[in-house]
PDB file of C-alpha atoms in Angstrom:
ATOM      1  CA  UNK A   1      67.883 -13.570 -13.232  1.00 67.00           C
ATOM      2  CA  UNK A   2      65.401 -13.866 -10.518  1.00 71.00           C
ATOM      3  CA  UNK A   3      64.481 -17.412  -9.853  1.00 73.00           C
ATOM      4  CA  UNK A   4      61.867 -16.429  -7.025  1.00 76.00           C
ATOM      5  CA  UNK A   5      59.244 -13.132  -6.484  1.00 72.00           C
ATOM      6  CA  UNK A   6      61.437 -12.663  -3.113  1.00 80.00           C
ATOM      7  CA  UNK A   7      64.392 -12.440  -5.296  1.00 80.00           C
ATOM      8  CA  UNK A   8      63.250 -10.156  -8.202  1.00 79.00           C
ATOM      9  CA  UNK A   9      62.026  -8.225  -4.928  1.00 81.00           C
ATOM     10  CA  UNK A  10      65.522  -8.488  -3.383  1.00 87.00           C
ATOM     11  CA  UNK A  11      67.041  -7.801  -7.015  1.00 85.00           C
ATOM     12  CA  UNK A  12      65.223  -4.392  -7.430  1.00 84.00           C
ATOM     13  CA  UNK A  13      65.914  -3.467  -3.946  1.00 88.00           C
ATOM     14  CA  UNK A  14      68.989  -3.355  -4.449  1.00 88.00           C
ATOM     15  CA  UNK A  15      68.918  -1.570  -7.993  1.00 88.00           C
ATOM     16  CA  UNK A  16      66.755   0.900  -6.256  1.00 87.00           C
ATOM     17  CA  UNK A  17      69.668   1.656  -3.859  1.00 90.00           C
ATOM     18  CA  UNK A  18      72.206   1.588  -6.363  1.00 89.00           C
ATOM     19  CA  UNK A  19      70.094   4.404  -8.189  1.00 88.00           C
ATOM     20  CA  UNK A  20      69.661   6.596  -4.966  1.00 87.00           C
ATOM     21  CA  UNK A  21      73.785   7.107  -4.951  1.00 89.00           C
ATOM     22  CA  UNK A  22      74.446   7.248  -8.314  1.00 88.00           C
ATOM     23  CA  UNK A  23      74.345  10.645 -10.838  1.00 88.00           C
ATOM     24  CA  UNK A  24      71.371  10.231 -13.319  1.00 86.00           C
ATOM     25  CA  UNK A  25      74.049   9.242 -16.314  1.00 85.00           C
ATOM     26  CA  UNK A  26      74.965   6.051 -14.517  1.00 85.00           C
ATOM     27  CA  UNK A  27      71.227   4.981 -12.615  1.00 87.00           C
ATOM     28  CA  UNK A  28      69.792   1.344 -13.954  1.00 85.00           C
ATOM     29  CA  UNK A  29      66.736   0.973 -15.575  1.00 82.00           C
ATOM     30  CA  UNK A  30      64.670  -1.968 -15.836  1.00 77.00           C
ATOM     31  CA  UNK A  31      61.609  -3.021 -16.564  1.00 76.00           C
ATOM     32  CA  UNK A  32      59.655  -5.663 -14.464  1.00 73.00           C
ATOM     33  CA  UNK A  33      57.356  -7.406 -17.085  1.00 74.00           C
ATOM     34  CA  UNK A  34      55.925 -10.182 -14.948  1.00 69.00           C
ATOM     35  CA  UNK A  35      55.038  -7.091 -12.497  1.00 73.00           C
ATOM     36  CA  UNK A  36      53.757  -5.502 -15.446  1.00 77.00           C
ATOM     37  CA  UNK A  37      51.575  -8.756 -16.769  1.00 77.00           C
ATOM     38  CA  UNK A  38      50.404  -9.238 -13.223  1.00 75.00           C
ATOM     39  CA  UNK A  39      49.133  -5.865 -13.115  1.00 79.00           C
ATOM     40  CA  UNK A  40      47.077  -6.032 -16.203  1.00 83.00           C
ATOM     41  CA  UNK A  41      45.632  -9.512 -15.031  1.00 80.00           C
ATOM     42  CA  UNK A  42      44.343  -7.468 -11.553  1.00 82.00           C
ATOM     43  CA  UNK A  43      42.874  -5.030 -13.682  1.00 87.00           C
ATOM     44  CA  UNK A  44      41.026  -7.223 -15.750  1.00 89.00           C
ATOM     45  CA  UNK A  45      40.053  -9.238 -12.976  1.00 83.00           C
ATOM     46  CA  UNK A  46      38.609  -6.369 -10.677  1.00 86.00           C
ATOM     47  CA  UNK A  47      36.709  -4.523 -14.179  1.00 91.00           C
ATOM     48  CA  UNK A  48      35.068  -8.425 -14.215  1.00 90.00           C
ATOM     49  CA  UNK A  49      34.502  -8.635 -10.616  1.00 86.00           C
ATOM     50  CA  UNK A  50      32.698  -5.121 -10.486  1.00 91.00           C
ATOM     51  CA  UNK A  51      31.118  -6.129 -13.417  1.00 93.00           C
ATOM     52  CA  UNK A  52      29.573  -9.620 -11.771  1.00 87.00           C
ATOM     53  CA  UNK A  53      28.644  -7.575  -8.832  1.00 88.00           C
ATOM     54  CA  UNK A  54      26.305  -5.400 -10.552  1.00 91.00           C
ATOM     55  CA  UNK A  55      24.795  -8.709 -12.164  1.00 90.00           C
ATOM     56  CA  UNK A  56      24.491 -10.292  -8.337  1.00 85.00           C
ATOM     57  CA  UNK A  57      23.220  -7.229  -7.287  1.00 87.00           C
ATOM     58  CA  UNK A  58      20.454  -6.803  -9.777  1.00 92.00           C
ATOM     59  CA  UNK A  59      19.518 -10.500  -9.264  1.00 87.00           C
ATOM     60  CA  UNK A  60      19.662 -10.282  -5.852  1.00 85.00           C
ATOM     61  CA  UNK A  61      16.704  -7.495  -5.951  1.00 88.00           C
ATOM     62  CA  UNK A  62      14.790  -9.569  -8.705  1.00 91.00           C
ATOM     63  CA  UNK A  63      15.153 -12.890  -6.296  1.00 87.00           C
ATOM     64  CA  UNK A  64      14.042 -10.837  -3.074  1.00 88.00           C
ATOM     65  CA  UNK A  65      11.448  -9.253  -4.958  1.00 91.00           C
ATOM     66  CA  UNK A  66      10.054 -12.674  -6.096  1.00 91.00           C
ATOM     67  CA  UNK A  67      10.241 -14.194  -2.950  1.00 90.00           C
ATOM     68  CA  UNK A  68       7.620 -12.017  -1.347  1.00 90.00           C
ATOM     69  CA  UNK A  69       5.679 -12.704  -4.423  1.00 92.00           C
ATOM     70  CA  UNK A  70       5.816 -16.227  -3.892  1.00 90.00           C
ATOM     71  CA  UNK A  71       4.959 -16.037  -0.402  1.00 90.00           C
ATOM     72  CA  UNK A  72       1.945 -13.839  -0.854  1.00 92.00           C
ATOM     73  CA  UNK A  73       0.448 -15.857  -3.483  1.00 93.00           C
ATOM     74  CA  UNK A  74       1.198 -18.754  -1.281  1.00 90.00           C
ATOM     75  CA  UNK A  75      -1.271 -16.682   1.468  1.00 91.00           C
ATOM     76  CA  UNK A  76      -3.748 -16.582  -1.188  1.00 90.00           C
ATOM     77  CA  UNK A  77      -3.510 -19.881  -2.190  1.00 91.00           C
ATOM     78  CA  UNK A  78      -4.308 -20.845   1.714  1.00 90.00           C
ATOM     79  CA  UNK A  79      -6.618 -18.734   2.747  1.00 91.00           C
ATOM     80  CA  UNK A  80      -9.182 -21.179   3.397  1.00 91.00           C
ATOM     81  CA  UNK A  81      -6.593 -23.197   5.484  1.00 90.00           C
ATOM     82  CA  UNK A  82      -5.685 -19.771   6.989  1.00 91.00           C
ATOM     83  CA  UNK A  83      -9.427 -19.355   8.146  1.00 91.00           C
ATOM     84  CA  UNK A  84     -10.132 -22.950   9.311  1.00 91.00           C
ATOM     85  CA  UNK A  85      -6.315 -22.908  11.835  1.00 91.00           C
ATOM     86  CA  UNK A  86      -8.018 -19.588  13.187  1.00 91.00           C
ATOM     87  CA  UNK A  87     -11.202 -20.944  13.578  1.00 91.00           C
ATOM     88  CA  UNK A  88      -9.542 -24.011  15.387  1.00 92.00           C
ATOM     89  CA  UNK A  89      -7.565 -21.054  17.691  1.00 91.00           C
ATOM     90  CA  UNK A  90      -4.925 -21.132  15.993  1.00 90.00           C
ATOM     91  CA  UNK A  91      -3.264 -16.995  16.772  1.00 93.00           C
ATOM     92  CA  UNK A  92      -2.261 -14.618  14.937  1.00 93.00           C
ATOM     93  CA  UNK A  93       1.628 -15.127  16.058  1.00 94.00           C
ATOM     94  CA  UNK A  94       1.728 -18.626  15.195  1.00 94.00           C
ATOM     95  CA  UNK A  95      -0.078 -18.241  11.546  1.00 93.00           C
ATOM     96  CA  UNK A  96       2.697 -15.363  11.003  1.00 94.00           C
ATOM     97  CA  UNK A  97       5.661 -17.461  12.373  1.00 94.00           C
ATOM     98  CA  UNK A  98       4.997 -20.426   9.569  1.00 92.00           C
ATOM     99  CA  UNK A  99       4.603 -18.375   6.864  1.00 93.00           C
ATOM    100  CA  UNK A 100       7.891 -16.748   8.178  1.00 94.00           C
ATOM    101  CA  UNK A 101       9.515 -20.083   8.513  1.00 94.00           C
ATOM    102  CA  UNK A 102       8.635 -21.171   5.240  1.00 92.00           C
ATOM    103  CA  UNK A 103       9.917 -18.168   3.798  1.00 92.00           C
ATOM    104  CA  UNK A 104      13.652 -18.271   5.851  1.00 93.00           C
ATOM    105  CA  UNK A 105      13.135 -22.084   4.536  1.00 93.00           C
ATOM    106  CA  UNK A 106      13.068 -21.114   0.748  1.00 91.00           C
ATOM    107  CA  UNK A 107      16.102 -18.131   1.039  1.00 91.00           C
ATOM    108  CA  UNK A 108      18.175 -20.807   2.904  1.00 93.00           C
ATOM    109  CA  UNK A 109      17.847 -23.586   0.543  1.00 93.00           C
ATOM    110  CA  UNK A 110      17.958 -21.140  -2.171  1.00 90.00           C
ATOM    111  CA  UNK A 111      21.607 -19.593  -0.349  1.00 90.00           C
ATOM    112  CA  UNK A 112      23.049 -22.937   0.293  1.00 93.00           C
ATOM    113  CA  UNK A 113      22.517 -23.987  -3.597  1.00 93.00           C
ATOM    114  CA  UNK A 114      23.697 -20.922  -4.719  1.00 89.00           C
ATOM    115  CA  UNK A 115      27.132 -21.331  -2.255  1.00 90.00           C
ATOM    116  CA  UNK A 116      27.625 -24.845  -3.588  1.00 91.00           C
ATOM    117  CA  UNK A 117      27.619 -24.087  -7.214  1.00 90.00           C
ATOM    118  CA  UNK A 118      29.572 -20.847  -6.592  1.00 85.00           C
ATOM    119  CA  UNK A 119      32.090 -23.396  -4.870  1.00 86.00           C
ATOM    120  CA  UNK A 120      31.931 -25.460  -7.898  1.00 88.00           C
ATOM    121  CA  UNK A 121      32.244 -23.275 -10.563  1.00 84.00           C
ATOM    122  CA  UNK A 122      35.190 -21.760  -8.842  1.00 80.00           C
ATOM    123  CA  UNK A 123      37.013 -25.056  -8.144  1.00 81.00           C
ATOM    124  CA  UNK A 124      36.714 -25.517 -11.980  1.00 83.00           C
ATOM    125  CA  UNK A 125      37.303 -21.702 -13.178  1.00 79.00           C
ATOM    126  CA  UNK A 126      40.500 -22.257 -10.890  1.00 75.00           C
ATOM    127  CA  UNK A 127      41.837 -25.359 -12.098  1.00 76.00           C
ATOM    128  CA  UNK A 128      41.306 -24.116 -15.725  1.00 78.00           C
ATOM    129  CA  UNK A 129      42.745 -20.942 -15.267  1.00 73.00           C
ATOM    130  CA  UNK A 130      45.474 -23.166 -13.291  1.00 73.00           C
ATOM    131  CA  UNK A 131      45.980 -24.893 -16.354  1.00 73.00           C
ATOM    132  CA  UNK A 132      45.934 -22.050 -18.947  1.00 73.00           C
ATOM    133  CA  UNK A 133      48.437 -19.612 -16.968  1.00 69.00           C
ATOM    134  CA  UNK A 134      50.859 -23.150 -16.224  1.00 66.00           C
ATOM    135  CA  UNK A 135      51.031 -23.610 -20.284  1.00 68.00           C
ATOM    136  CA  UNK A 136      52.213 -20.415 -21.394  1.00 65.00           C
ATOM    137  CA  UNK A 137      54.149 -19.625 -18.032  1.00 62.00           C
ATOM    138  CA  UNK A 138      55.668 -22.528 -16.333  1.00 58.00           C
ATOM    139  CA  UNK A 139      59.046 -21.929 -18.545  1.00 58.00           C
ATOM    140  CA  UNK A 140      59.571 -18.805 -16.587  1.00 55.00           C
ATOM    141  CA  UNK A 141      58.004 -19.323 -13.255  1.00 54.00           C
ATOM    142  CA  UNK A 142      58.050 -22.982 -12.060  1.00 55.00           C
ATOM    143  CA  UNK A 143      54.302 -24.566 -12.548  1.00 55.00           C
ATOM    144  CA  UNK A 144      51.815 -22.397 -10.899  1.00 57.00           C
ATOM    145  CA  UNK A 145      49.833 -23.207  -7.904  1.00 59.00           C
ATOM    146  CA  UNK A 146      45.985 -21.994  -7.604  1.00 60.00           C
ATOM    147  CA  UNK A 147      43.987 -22.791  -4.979  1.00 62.00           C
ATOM    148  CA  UNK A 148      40.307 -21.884  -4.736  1.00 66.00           C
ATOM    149  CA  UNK A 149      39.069 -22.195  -1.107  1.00 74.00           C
ATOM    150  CA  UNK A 150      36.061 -20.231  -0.357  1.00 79.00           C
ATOM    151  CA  UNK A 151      36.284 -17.865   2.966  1.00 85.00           C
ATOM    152  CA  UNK A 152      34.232 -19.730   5.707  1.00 90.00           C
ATOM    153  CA  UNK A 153      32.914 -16.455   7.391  1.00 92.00           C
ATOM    154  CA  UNK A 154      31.432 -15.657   3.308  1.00 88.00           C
ATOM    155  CA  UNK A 155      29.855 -18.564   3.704  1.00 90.00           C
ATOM    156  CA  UNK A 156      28.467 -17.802   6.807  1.00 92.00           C
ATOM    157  CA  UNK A 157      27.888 -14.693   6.130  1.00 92.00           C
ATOM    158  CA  UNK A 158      26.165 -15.551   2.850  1.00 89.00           C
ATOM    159  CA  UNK A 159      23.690 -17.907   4.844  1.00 91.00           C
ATOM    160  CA  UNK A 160      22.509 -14.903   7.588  1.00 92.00           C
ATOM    161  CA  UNK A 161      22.192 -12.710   4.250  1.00 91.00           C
ATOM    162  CA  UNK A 162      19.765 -15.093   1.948  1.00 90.00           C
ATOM    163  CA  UNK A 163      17.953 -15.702   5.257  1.00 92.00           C
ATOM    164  CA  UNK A 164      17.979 -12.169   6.272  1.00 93.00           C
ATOM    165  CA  UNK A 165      16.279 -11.587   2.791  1.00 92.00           C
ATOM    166  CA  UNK A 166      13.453 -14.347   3.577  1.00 91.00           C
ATOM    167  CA  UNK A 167      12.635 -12.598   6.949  1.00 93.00           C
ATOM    168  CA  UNK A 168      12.327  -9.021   5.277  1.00 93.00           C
ATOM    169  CA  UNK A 169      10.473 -10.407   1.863  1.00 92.00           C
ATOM    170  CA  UNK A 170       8.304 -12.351   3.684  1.00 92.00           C
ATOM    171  CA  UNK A 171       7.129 -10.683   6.562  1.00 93.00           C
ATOM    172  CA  UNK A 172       4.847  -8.538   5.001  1.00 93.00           C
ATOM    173  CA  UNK A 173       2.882 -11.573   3.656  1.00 93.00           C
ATOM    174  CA  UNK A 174       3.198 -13.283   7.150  1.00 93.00           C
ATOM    175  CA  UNK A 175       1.785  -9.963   8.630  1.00 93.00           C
ATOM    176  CA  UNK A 176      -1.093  -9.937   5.697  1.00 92.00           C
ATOM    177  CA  UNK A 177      -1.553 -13.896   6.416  1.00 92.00           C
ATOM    178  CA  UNK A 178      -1.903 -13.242  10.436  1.00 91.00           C
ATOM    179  CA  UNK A 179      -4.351  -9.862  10.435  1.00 91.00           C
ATOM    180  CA  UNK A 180      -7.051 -12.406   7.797  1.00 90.00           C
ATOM    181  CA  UNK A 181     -10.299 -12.607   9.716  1.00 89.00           C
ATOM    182  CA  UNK A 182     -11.936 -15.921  10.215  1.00 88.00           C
ATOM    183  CA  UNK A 183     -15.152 -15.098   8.413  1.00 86.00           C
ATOM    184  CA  UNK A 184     -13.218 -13.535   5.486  1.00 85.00           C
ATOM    185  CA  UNK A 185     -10.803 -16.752   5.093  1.00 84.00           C
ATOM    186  CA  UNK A 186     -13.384 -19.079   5.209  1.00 84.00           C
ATOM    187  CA  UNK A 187     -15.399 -17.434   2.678  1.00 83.00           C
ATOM    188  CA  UNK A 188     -12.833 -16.940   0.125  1.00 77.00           C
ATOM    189  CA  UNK A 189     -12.852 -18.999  -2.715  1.00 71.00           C
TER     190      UNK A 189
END
C-alpha cells in the first residue's frame, strides 16, 4: 500500500510498465479510488465555481449599473452646489474630476470590503472543509492540510477592476455634472 501520492504515483508507474511487457492474460489491473474520489471532488468544485461566476458576474453588472445611478442622482442632488463652484470659477475639469473621485472612492471601498469578506469566508469555508475531509479521511491519508491564502496579484488585480468600474460608471455623470451651465444650476430647485 501506498503511504504517500508520490508513492501510489511510483506504485502505478511501475504497474504501468509491468503491463507494457506482459501478454494481455497476465497485465494488472487496479483501480485508483482516491484518484477516482479526487476527481469527482474537482468536478463538483469547478460545476460550483462556474456556477458562482455567473452569480459574480450578474452582480457585478447590477453593482456597476447602480453605481452610475448613484452618482447621477448625486449630480442632481448638487446641482445648486454645482452652479454656485462655477459661478465662483470653479472649471469644468475640476467639477468632473470630484465627481470622478468620489465615484473611484465608492468602487474602492466597495472592492476592498468585498476582498476582505471573500478572505474571510474562505479562511472559514477552508478550515471547515479542512475539518470535514480530516474526519472521514485521516485513517487513510494522514490529517489533511488546507490552506486558504488568497493570490496577491487577485487582490491587486481586484482593486484596479472595482476602480476601473467607478471610472467607467461614473464618468458619464462627471461629464453631465461638468457641461451644467451656471444659470441652469443655480436655478434648479
Amino acid at each position: 500500500f501506498a503511504a504517500t501520492f508520490e508513492d501510489k504515483d511510483e506504485i502505478s508507474a511501475l504497474i504501468d510498465s509491468y503491463n507494457g511487457t506482459v501478454e494481455e492474460s497476465k497485465k494488472i489491473s487496479y483501480t485508483d479510488y482516491v484518484g477516482l474520489l479526487m476527481s469527482s471532488v474537482t468536478t463538483i468544485v469547478n460545476a460550483i465555481s462556474y456556477v458562482l461566476i455567473a452569480f459574480v458576474a450578474i452582480s457585478l453588472v447590477v453593482s456597476s449599473i447602480m453605481i452610475g445611478i448613484i452618482t447621477y442622482i448625486s449630480v442632481l442632488e448638487r446641482t445648486k452646489e454645482i452652479g454656485i463652484r462655477k459661478a465662483l470659477g470653479a472649471k469644468n475639469k475640476a467639477i468632473k474630476q470630484q465627481f470622478l473621485i468620489e465615484s473611484v472612492v465608492l468602487c474602492l471601498v466597495g472592492g476592498i470590503i468585498g476582498i476582505l469578506i471573500g478572505i474571510l469566508f474562505g479562511f472559514i469555508l477552508g478550515k471547515v472543509a479542512m475539518l470535514v475531509i480530516n474526519s472521514y479521511y485521516s485513517d487513510y491519508a494522514g490529517y489533511i492540510i488546507m490552506n486558504v491564502h488568497p493570490s496577491v496579484l487577485a487582490i491587486i488585480l481586484s482593486v484596479c477592476f472595482s476602480m476601473l468600474i467607478g471610472v467607467f460608471f461614473g464618468s458619464y455623470p462627471a461629464k453631465k455634472a461638468a457641461k451644467m451651465e451656471v444659470i441652469d444650476a443655480l436655478r434648479y430647485e
